[in-house]
Amino acid sequence: MLCDKYSAIIGVKLHPHLLRHTMANQFLADTGNDLVGLAQILGHENLNTTSRYTKRTGEQLADAAEKLNY
């Protein structure tokens, strides 16, 4: 498999879902969270399916909280 070949070369375990998830998260970051566009790219008919890519890490949430102005 192609992912296995490149995993061995770079020393990081790759799999198709990881690449899809990474692309989806980067797309959301680059487009201001265009969930509808992402759903179309991923071929999802239901936005609930696509919404799993909107989950943020603790670090991402902390960064967003630091940017709040009161």
PDB file of N, CA, C and O in Angstrom:
ATOM      1  N   MET A   1       0.843  -1.187   0.000  1.00  0.00           N
ATOM      2  CA  MET A   1       0.000   0.000   0.000  1.00  0.00           C
ATOM      3  C   MET A   1       0.880   1.239   0.000  1.00  0.00           C
ATOM      4  O   MET A   1       1.953   1.279   0.610  1.00  0.00           O
ATOM      5  N   LEU A   2       0.441   2.274  -0.654  1.00  0.00           N
ATOM      6  CA  LEU A   2       1.198   3.506  -0.787  1.00  0.00           C
ATOM      7  C   LEU A   2       1.485   4.158   0.564  1.00  0.00           C
ATOM      8  O   LEU A   2       2.589   4.646   0.806  1.00  0.00           O
ATOM      9  N   CYS A   3       0.500   4.167   1.447  1.00  0.00           N
ATOM     10  CA  CYS A   3       0.697   4.769   2.772  1.00  0.00           C
ATOM     11  C   CYS A   3       1.782   4.024   3.548  1.00  0.00           C
ATOM     12  O   CYS A   3       2.585   4.646   4.245  1.00  0.00           O
ATOM     13  N   ASP A   4       1.819   2.698   3.440  1.00  0.00           N
ATOM     14  CA  ASP A   4       2.847   1.917   4.127  1.00  0.00           C
ATOM     15  C   ASP A   4       4.241   2.262   3.605  1.00  0.00           C
ATOM     16  O   ASP A   4       5.187   2.381   4.381  1.00  0.00           O
ATOM     17  N   LYS A   5       4.350   2.440   2.305  1.00  0.00           N
ATOM     18  CA  LYS A   5       5.636   2.779   1.693  1.00  0.00           C
ATOM     19  C   LYS A   5       6.152   4.100   2.240  1.00  0.00           C
ATOM     20  O   LYS A   5       7.302   4.204   2.681  1.00  0.00           O
ATOM     21  N   TYR A   6       5.309   5.123   2.235  1.00  0.00           N
ATOM     22  CA  TYR A   6       5.750   6.436   2.703  1.00  0.00           C
ATOM     23  C   TYR A   6       5.872   6.500   4.222  1.00  0.00           C
ATOM     24  O   TYR A   6       6.686   7.255   4.738  1.00  0.00           O
ATOM     25  N   SER A   7       5.109   5.695   4.938  1.00  0.00           N
ATOM     26  CA  SER A   7       5.268   5.601   6.386  1.00  0.00           C
ATOM     27  C   SER A   7       6.670   5.117   6.729  1.00  0.00           C
ATOM     28  O   SER A   7       7.318   5.640   7.638  1.00  0.00           O
ATOM     29  N   ALA A   8       7.133   4.112   5.992  1.00  0.00           N
ATOM     30  CA  ALA A   8       8.475   3.572   6.226  1.00  0.00           C
ATOM     31  C   ALA A   8       9.548   4.604   5.899  1.00  0.00           C
ATOM     32  O   ALA A   8      10.551   4.711   6.608  1.00  0.00           O
ATOM     33  N   ILE A   9       9.333   5.394   4.871  1.00  0.00           N
ATOM     34  CA  ILE A   9      10.329   6.393   4.468  1.00  0.00           C
ATOM     35  C   ILE A   9      10.436   7.518   5.491  1.00  0.00           C
ATOM     36  O   ILE A   9      11.538   7.922   5.865  1.00  0.00           O
ATOM     37  N   ILE A  10       9.294   8.030   5.975  1.00  0.00           N
ATOM     38  CA  ILE A  10       9.328   9.194   6.864  1.00  0.00           C
ATOM     39  C   ILE A  10       9.295   8.835   8.346  1.00  0.00           C
ATOM     40  O   ILE A  10       9.514   9.694   9.202  1.00  0.00           O
ATOM     41  N   GLY A  11       9.013   7.579   8.661  1.00  0.00           N
ATOM     42  CA  GLY A  11       9.010   7.150  10.048  1.00  0.00           C
ATOM     43  C   GLY A  11       7.778   7.572  10.829  1.00  0.00           C
ATOM     44  O   GLY A  11       7.811   7.633  12.052  1.00  0.00           O
ATOM     45  N   VAL A  12       6.699   7.882  10.136  1.00  0.00           N
ATOM     46  CA  VAL A  12       5.433   8.262  10.761  1.00  0.00           C
ATOM     47  C   VAL A  12       4.350   7.366  10.174  1.00  0.00           C
ATOM     48  O   VAL A  12       4.289   7.182   8.960  1.00  0.00           O
ATOM     49  N   LYS A  13       3.501   6.811  11.040  1.00  0.00           N
ATOM     50  CA  LYS A  13       2.434   5.933  10.552  1.00  0.00           C
ATOM     51  C   LYS A  13       1.372   6.757   9.834  1.00  0.00           C
ATOM     52  O   LYS A  13       0.772   7.662  10.403  1.00  0.00           O
ATOM     53  N   LEU A  14       1.170   6.466   8.579  1.00  0.00           N
ATOM     54  CA  LEU A  14       0.154   7.137   7.765  1.00  0.00           C
ATOM     55  C   LEU A  14      -0.946   6.149   7.416  1.00  0.00           C
ATOM     56  O   LEU A  14      -0.691   4.968   7.245  1.00  0.00           O
ATOM     57  N   HIS A  15      -2.149   6.657   7.319  1.00  0.00           N
ATOM     58  CA  HIS A  15      -3.254   5.860   6.795  1.00  0.00           C
ATOM     59  C   HIS A  15      -4.237   6.821   6.131  1.00  0.00           C
ATOM     60  O   HIS A  15      -4.250   8.014   6.426  1.00  0.00           O
ATOM     61  N   PRO A  16      -5.029   6.322   5.192  1.00  0.00           N
ATOM     62  CA  PRO A  16      -5.914   7.199   4.419  1.00  0.00           C
ATOM     63  C   PRO A  16      -6.819   8.078   5.273  1.00  0.00           C
ATOM     64  O   PRO A  16      -7.033   9.242   4.955  1.00  0.00           O
ATOM     65  N   HIS A  17      -7.361   7.542   6.368  1.00  0.00           N
ATOM     66  CA  HIS A  17      -8.260   8.342   7.196  1.00  0.00           C
ATOM     67  C   HIS A  17      -7.517   9.521   7.820  1.00  0.00           C
ATOM     68  O   HIS A  17      -8.071  10.618   7.918  1.00  0.00           O
ATOM     69  N   LEU A  18      -6.267   9.313   8.237  1.00  0.00           N
ATOM     70  CA  LEU A  18      -5.475  10.403   8.802  1.00  0.00           C
ATOM     71  C   LEU A  18      -5.286  11.514   7.769  1.00  0.00           C
ATOM     72  O   LEU A  18      -5.423  12.702   8.084  1.00  0.00           O
ATOM     73  N   LEU A  19      -4.986  11.141   6.540  1.00  0.00           N
ATOM     74  CA  LEU A  19      -4.806  12.142   5.478  1.00  0.00           C
ATOM     75  C   LEU A  19      -6.112  12.881   5.201  1.00  0.00           C
ATOM     76  O   LEU A  19      -6.126  14.105   5.031  1.00  0.00           O
ATOM     77  N   ARG A  20      -7.222  12.157   5.170  1.00  0.00           N
ATOM     78  CA  ARG A  20      -8.537  12.774   4.933  1.00  0.00           C
ATOM     79  C   ARG A  20      -8.890  13.726   6.073  1.00  0.00           C
ATOM     80  O   ARG A  20      -9.356  14.841   5.847  1.00  0.00           O
ATOM     81  N   HIS A  21      -8.642  13.292   7.303  1.00  0.00           N
ATOM     82  CA  HIS A  21      -8.952  14.108   8.472  1.00  0.00           C
ATOM     83  C   HIS A  21      -8.084  15.375   8.502  1.00  0.00           C
ATOM     84  O   HIS A  21      -8.581  16.473   8.780  1.00  0.00           O
ATOM     85  N   THR A  22      -6.810  15.217   8.189  1.00  0.00           N
ATOM     86  CA  THR A  22      -5.893  16.357   8.154  1.00  0.00           C
ATOM     87  C   THR A  22      -6.322  17.364   7.091  1.00  0.00           C
ATOM     88  O   THR A  22      -6.355  18.574   7.338  1.00  0.00           O
ATOM     89  N   MET A  23      -6.683  16.875   5.901  1.00  0.00           N
ATOM     90  CA  MET A  23      -7.138  17.768   4.827  1.00  0.00           C
ATOM     91  C   MET A  23      -8.403  18.491   5.253  1.00  0.00           C
ATOM     92  O   MET A  23      -8.538  19.701   5.054  1.00  0.00           O
ATOM     93  N   ALA A  24      -9.333  17.776   5.876  1.00  0.00           N
ATOM     94  CA  ALA A  24     -10.604  18.377   6.283  1.00  0.00           C
ATOM     95  C   ALA A  24     -10.373  19.482   7.316  1.00  0.00           C
ATOM     96  O   ALA A  24     -10.950  20.568   7.214  1.00  0.00           O
ATOM     97  N   ASN A  25      -9.541  19.217   8.299  1.00  0.00           N
ATOM     98  CA  ASN A  25      -9.253  20.230   9.318  1.00  0.00           C
ATOM     99  C   ASN A  25      -8.564  21.445   8.726  1.00  0.00           C
ATOM    100  O   ASN A  25      -8.876  22.584   9.077  1.00  0.00           O
ATOM    101  N   GLN A  26      -7.625  21.219   7.805  1.00  0.00           N
ATOM    102  CA  GLN A  26      -6.929  22.340   7.182  1.00  0.00           C
ATOM    103  C   GLN A  26      -7.878  23.145   6.298  1.00  0.00           C
ATOM    104  O   GLN A  26      -7.825  24.377   6.268  1.00  0.00           O
ATOM    105  N   PHE A  27      -8.768  22.458   5.589  1.00  0.00           N
ATOM    106  CA  PHE A  27      -9.769  23.146   4.766  1.00  0.00           C
ATOM    107  C   PHE A  27     -10.626  24.059   5.630  1.00  0.00           C
ATOM    108  O   PHE A  27     -10.863  25.216   5.282  1.00  0.00           O
ATOM    109  N   LEU A  28     -11.092  23.544   6.776  1.00  0.00           N
ATOM    110  CA  LEU A  28     -11.918  24.359   7.669  1.00  0.00           C
ATOM    111  C   LEU A  28     -11.145  25.568   8.185  1.00  0.00           C
ATOM    112  O   LEU A  28     -11.689  26.673   8.245  1.00  0.00           O
ATOM    113  N   ALA A  29      -9.885  25.378   8.539  1.00  0.00           N
ATOM    114  CA  ALA A  29      -9.068  26.486   9.033  1.00  0.00           C
ATOM    115  C   ALA A  29      -8.854  27.533   7.944  1.00  0.00           C
ATOM    116  O   ALA A  29      -8.889  28.738   8.214  1.00  0.00           O
ATOM    117  N   ASP A  30      -8.652  27.093   6.715  1.00  0.00           N
ATOM    118  CA  ASP A  30      -8.362  28.014   5.607  1.00  0.00           C
ATOM    119  C   ASP A  30      -9.591  28.727   5.075  1.00  0.00           C
ATOM    120  O   ASP A  30      -9.470  29.761   4.421  1.00  0.00           O
ATOM    121  N   THR A  31     -10.780  28.189   5.330  1.00  0.00           N
ATOM    122  CA  THR A  31     -11.998  28.755   4.732  1.00  0.00           C
ATOM    123  C   THR A  31     -12.950  29.357   5.762  1.00  0.00           C
ATOM    124  O   THR A  31     -14.106  29.618   5.433  1.00  0.00           O
ATOM    125  N   GLY A  32     -12.481  29.568   6.966  1.00  0.00           N
ATOM    126  CA  GLY A  32     -13.363  30.132   7.986  1.00  0.00           C
ATOM    127  C   GLY A  32     -14.486  29.192   8.355  1.00  0.00           C
ATOM    128  O   GLY A  32     -15.624  29.601   8.577  1.00  0.00           O
ATOM    129  N   ASN A  33     -14.177  27.904   8.410  1.00  0.00           N
ATOM    130  CA  ASN A  33     -15.139  26.862   8.804  1.00  0.00           C
ATOM    131  C   ASN A  33     -16.293  26.678   7.813  1.00  0.00           C
ATOM    132  O   ASN A  33     -17.458  26.597   8.213  1.00  0.00           O
ATOM    133  N   ASP A  34     -15.982  26.610   6.535  1.00  0.00           N
ATOM    134  CA  ASP A  34     -16.980  26.359   5.499  1.00  0.00           C
ATOM    135  C   ASP A  34     -17.385  24.887   5.518  1.00  0.00           C
ATOM    136  O   ASP A  34     -16.875  24.062   4.758  1.00  0.00           O
ATOM    137  N   LEU A  35     -18.299  24.560   6.408  1.00  0.00           N
ATOM    138  CA  LEU A  35     -18.730  23.176   6.597  1.00  0.00           C
ATOM    139  C   LEU A  35     -19.480  22.638   5.382  1.00  0.00           C
ATOM    140  O   LEU A  35     -19.325  21.476   5.016  1.00  0.00           O
ATOM    141  N   VAL A  36     -20.265  23.475   4.742  1.00  0.00           N
ATOM    142  CA  VAL A  36     -21.018  23.045   3.558  1.00  0.00           C
ATOM    143  C   VAL A  36     -20.057  22.693   2.421  1.00  0.00           C
ATOM    144  O   VAL A  36     -20.202  21.658   1.772  1.00  0.00           O
ATOM    145  N   GLY A  37     -19.064  23.542   2.211  1.00  0.00           N
ATOM    146  CA  GLY A  37     -18.057  23.249   1.177  1.00  0.00           C
ATOM    147  C   GLY A  37     -17.307  21.962   1.475  1.00  0.00           C
ATOM    148  O   GLY A  37     -17.063  21.149   0.582  1.00  0.00           O
ATOM    149  N   LEU A  38     -16.943  21.771   2.739  1.00  0.00           N
ATOM    150  CA  LEU A  38     -16.237  20.555   3.122  1.00  0.00           C
ATOM    151  C   LEU A  38     -17.109  19.328   2.893  1.00  0.00           C
ATOM    152  O   LEU A  38     -16.633  18.306   2.399  1.00  0.00           O
ATOM    153  N   ALA A  39     -18.384  19.426   3.229  1.00  0.00           N
ATOM    154  CA  ALA A  39     -19.299  18.301   3.010  1.00  0.00           C
ATOM    155  C   ALA A  39     -19.337  17.927   1.535  1.00  0.00           C
ATOM    156  O   ALA A  39     -19.340  16.737   1.185  1.00  0.00           O
ATOM    157  N   GLN A  40     -19.346  18.919   0.670  1.00  0.00           N
ATOM    158  CA  GLN A  40     -19.365  18.649  -0.770  1.00  0.00           C
ATOM    159  C   GLN A  40     -18.076  17.969  -1.208  1.00  0.00           C
ATOM    160  O   GLN A  40     -18.108  17.010  -1.980  1.00  0.00           O
ATOM    161  N   ILE A  41     -16.943  18.446  -0.721  1.00  0.00           N
ATOM    162  CA  ILE A  41     -15.658  17.849  -1.092  1.00  0.00           C
ATOM    163  C   ILE A  41     -15.575  16.400  -0.620  1.00  0.00           C
ATOM    164  O   ILE A  41     -15.101  15.524  -1.345  1.00  0.00           O
ATOM    165  N   LEU A  42     -16.037  16.150   0.609  1.00  0.00           N
ATOM    166  CA  LEU A  42     -15.942  14.809   1.181  1.00  0.00           C
ATOM    167  C   LEU A  42     -17.040  13.871   0.689  1.00  0.00           C
ATOM    168  O   LEU A  42     -16.996  12.668   0.929  1.00  0.00           O
ATOM    169  N   GLY A  43     -18.055  14.416   0.011  1.00  0.00           N
ATOM    170  CA  GLY A  43     -19.133  13.587  -0.510  1.00  0.00           C
ATOM    171  C   GLY A  43     -20.179  13.231   0.524  1.00  0.00           C
ATOM    172  O   GLY A  43     -20.883  12.240   0.369  1.00  0.00           O
ATOM    173  N   HIS A  44     -20.288  14.037   1.567  1.00  0.00           N
ATOM    174  CA  HIS A  44     -21.294  13.784   2.602  1.00  0.00           C
ATOM    175  C   HIS A  44     -22.618  14.437   2.223  1.00  0.00           C
ATOM    176  O   HIS A  44     -22.638  15.587   1.801  1.00  0.00           O
ATOM    177  N   GLU A  45     -23.696  13.724   2.403  1.00  0.00           N
ATOM    178  CA  GLU A  45     -25.014  14.293   2.163  1.00  0.00           C
ATOM    179  C   GLU A  45     -25.567  14.950   3.416  1.00  0.00           C
ATOM    180  O   GLU A  45     -26.454  15.786   3.339  1.00  0.00           O
ATOM    181  N   ASN A  46     -25.057  14.569   4.571  1.00  0.00           N
ATOM    182  CA  ASN A  46     -25.570  15.051   5.841  1.00  0.00           C
ATOM    183  C   ASN A  46     -24.473  15.832   6.565  1.00  0.00           C
ATOM    184  O   ASN A  46     -23.365  15.317   6.770  1.00  0.00           O
ATOM    185  N   LEU A  47     -24.770  17.069   6.974  1.00  0.00           N
ATOM    186  CA  LEU A  47     -23.772  17.884   7.678  1.00  0.00           C
ATOM    187  C   LEU A  47     -23.387  17.292   9.034  1.00  0.00           C
ATOM    188  O   LEU A  47     -22.300  17.570   9.539  1.00  0.00           O
ATOM    189  N   ASN A  48     -24.250  16.466   9.606  1.00  0.00           N
ATOM    190  CA  ASN A  48     -23.900  15.813  10.865  1.00  0.00           C
ATOM    191  C   ASN A  48     -22.700  14.887  10.680  1.00  0.00           C
ATOM    192  O   ASN A  48     -21.879  14.740  11.582  1.00  0.00           O
ATOM    193  N   THR A  49     -22.606  14.270   9.520  1.00  0.00           N
ATOM    194  CA  THR A  49     -21.455  13.421   9.229  1.00  0.00           C
ATOM    195  C   THR A  49     -20.193  14.270   9.142  1.00  0.00           C
ATOM    196  O   THR A  49     -19.153  13.925   9.698  1.00  0.00           O
ATOM    197  N   THR A  50     -20.291  15.396   8.487  1.00  0.00           N
ATOM    198  CA  THR A  50     -19.134  16.281   8.304  1.00  0.00           C
ATOM    199  C   THR A  50     -18.726  16.953   9.605  1.00  0.00           C
ATOM    200  O   THR A  50     -17.555  17.250   9.811  1.00  0.00           O
ATOM    201  N   SER A  51     -19.672  17.156  10.491  1.00  0.00           N
ATOM    202  CA  SER A  51     -19.380  17.901  11.723  1.00  0.00           C
ATOM    203  C   SER A  51     -18.340  17.225  12.601  1.00  0.00           C
ATOM    204  O   SER A  51     -17.718  17.874  13.437  1.00  0.00           O
ATOM    205  N   ARG A  52     -18.079  15.947  12.400  1.00  0.00           N
ATOM    206  CA  ARG A  52     -17.047  15.282  13.217  1.00  0.00           C
ATOM    207  C   ARG A  52     -15.670  15.895  12.980  1.00  0.00           C
ATOM    208  O   ARG A  52     -14.788  15.779  13.819  1.00  0.00           O
ATOM    209  N   TYR A  53     -15.488  16.560  11.850  1.00  0.00           N
ATOM    210  CA  TYR A  53     -14.212  17.208  11.554  1.00  0.00           C
ATOM    211  C   TYR A  53     -14.082  18.572  12.220  1.00  0.00           C
ATOM    212  O   TYR A  53     -13.043  19.202  12.139  1.00  0.00           O
ATOM    213  N   THR A  54     -15.135  19.037  12.867  1.00  0.00           N
ATOM    214  CA  THR A  54     -15.093  20.356  13.495  1.00  0.00           C
ATOM    215  C   THR A  54     -14.622  20.292  14.942  1.00  0.00           C
ATOM    216  O   THR A  54     -14.442  21.326  15.568  1.00  0.00           O
ATOM    217  N   LYS A  55     -14.427  19.109  15.474  1.00  0.00           N
ATOM    218  CA  LYS A  55     -13.961  18.978  16.852  1.00  0.00           C
ATOM    219  C   LYS A  55     -12.549  19.568  16.959  1.00  0.00           C
ATOM    220  O   LYS A  55     -11.707  19.339  16.129  1.00  0.00           O
ATOM    221  N   ARG A  56     -12.331  20.359  17.987  1.00  0.00           N
ATOM    222  CA  ARG A  56     -11.046  21.031  18.172  1.00  0.00           C
ATOM    223  C   ARG A  56     -10.283  20.402  19.325  1.00  0.00           C
ATOM    224  O   ARG A  56     -10.868  19.883  20.276  1.00  0.00           O
ATOM    225  N   THR A  57      -8.960  20.493  19.244  1.00  0.00           N
ATOM    226  CA  THR A  57      -8.104  19.990  20.319  1.00  0.00           C
ATOM    227  C   THR A  57      -8.134  20.979  21.475  1.00  0.00           C
ATOM    228  O   THR A  57      -8.546  22.135  21.320  1.00  0.00           O
ATOM    229  N   GLY A  58      -7.675  20.553  22.616  1.00  0.00           N
ATOM    230  CA  GLY A  58      -7.571  21.435  23.769  1.00  0.00           C
ATOM    231  C   GLY A  58      -6.697  22.638  23.476  1.00  0.00           C
ATOM    232  O   GLY A  58      -6.998  23.763  23.881  1.00  0.00           O
ATOM    233  N   GLU A  59      -5.624  22.418  22.731  1.00  0.00           N
ATOM    234  CA  GLU A  59      -4.720  23.514  22.356  1.00  0.00           C
ATOM    235  C   GLU A  59      -5.424  24.522  21.447  1.00  0.00           C
ATOM    236  O   GLU A  59      -5.281  25.734  21.618  1.00  0.00           O
ATOM    237  N   GLN A  60      -6.188  24.035  20.488  1.00  0.00           N
ATOM    238  CA  GLN A  60      -6.924  24.932  19.596  1.00  0.00           C
ATOM    239  C   GLN A  60      -7.944  25.750  20.372  1.00  0.00           C
ATOM    240  O   GLN A  60      -8.120  26.943  20.109  1.00  0.00           O
ATOM    241  N   LEU A  61      -8.624  25.119  21.314  1.00  0.00           N
ATOM    242  CA  LEU A  61      -9.610  25.835  22.126  1.00  0.00           C
ATOM    243  C   LEU A  61      -8.931  26.879  23.012  1.00  0.00           C
ATOM    244  O   LEU A  61      -9.444  27.992  23.172  1.00  0.00           O
ATOM    245  N   ALA A  62      -7.788  26.536  23.571  1.00  0.00           N
ATOM    246  CA  ALA A  62      -7.050  27.484  24.417  1.00  0.00           C
ATOM    247  C   ALA A  62      -6.590  28.685  23.594  1.00  0.00           C
ATOM    248  O   ALA A  62      -6.685  29.835  24.051  1.00  0.00           O
ATOM    249  N   ASP A  63      -6.096  28.438  22.387  1.00  0.00           N
ATOM    250  CA  ASP A  63      -5.664  29.531  21.501  1.00  0.00           C
ATOM    251  C   ASP A  63      -6.840  30.461  21.178  1.00  0.00           C
ATOM    252  O   ASP A  63      -6.692  31.672  21.182  1.00  0.00           O
ATOM    253  N   ALA A  64      -7.991  29.875  20.890  1.00  0.00           N
ATOM    254  CA  ALA A  64      -9.172  30.681  20.570  1.00  0.00           C
ATOM    255  C   ALA A  64      -9.603  31.496  21.778  1.00  0.00           C
ATOM    256  O   ALA A  64      -9.985  32.676  21.647  1.00  0.00           O
ATOM    257  N   ALA A  65      -9.541  30.910  22.966  1.00  0.00           N
ATOM    258  CA  ALA A  65      -9.936  31.616  24.182  1.00  0.00           C
ATOM    259  C   ALA A  65      -9.006  32.789  24.466  1.00  0.00           C
ATOM    260  O   ALA A  65      -9.454  33.852  24.921  1.00  0.00           O
ATOM    261  N   GLU A  66      -7.724  32.635  24.160  1.00  0.00           N
ATOM    262  CA  GLU A  66      -6.756  33.720  24.381  1.00  0.00           C
ATOM    263  C   GLU A  66      -7.024  34.908  23.460  1.00  0.00           C
ATOM    264  O   GLU A  66      -6.672  36.045  23.781  1.00  0.00           O
ATOM    265  N   LYS A  67      -7.639  34.671  22.324  1.00  0.00           N
ATOM    266  CA  LYS A  67      -7.910  35.742  21.362  1.00  0.00           C
ATOM    267  C   LYS A  67      -9.164  36.539  21.684  1.00  0.00           C
ATOM    268  O   LYS A  67      -9.426  37.547  21.053  1.00  0.00           O
ATOM    269  N   LEU A  68      -9.942  36.087  22.668  1.00  0.00           N
ATOM    270  CA  LEU A  68     -11.175  36.800  23.040  1.00  0.00           C
ATOM    271  C   LEU A  68     -10.841  38.127  23.683  1.00  0.00           C
ATOM    272  O   LEU A  68      -9.920  38.243  24.485  1.00  0.00           O
ATOM    273  N   ASN A  69     -11.610  39.119  23.324  1.00  0.00           N
ATOM    274  CA  ASN A  69     -11.480  40.438  23.935  1.00  0.00           C
ATOM    275  C   ASN A  69     -12.738  40.718  24.723  1.00  0.00           C
ATOM    276  O   ASN A  69     -13.839  40.638  24.213  1.00  0.00           O
ATOM    277  N   TYR A  70     -12.556  41.094  25.989  1.00  0.00           N
ATOM    278  CA  TYR A  70     -13.709  41.393  26.841  1.00  0.00           C
ATOM    279  C   TYR A  70     -13.838  42.869  27.034  1.00  0.00           C
ATOM    280  O   TYR A  70     -12.994  43.624  27.161  1.00  0.00           O
TER     281      TYR A  70
END
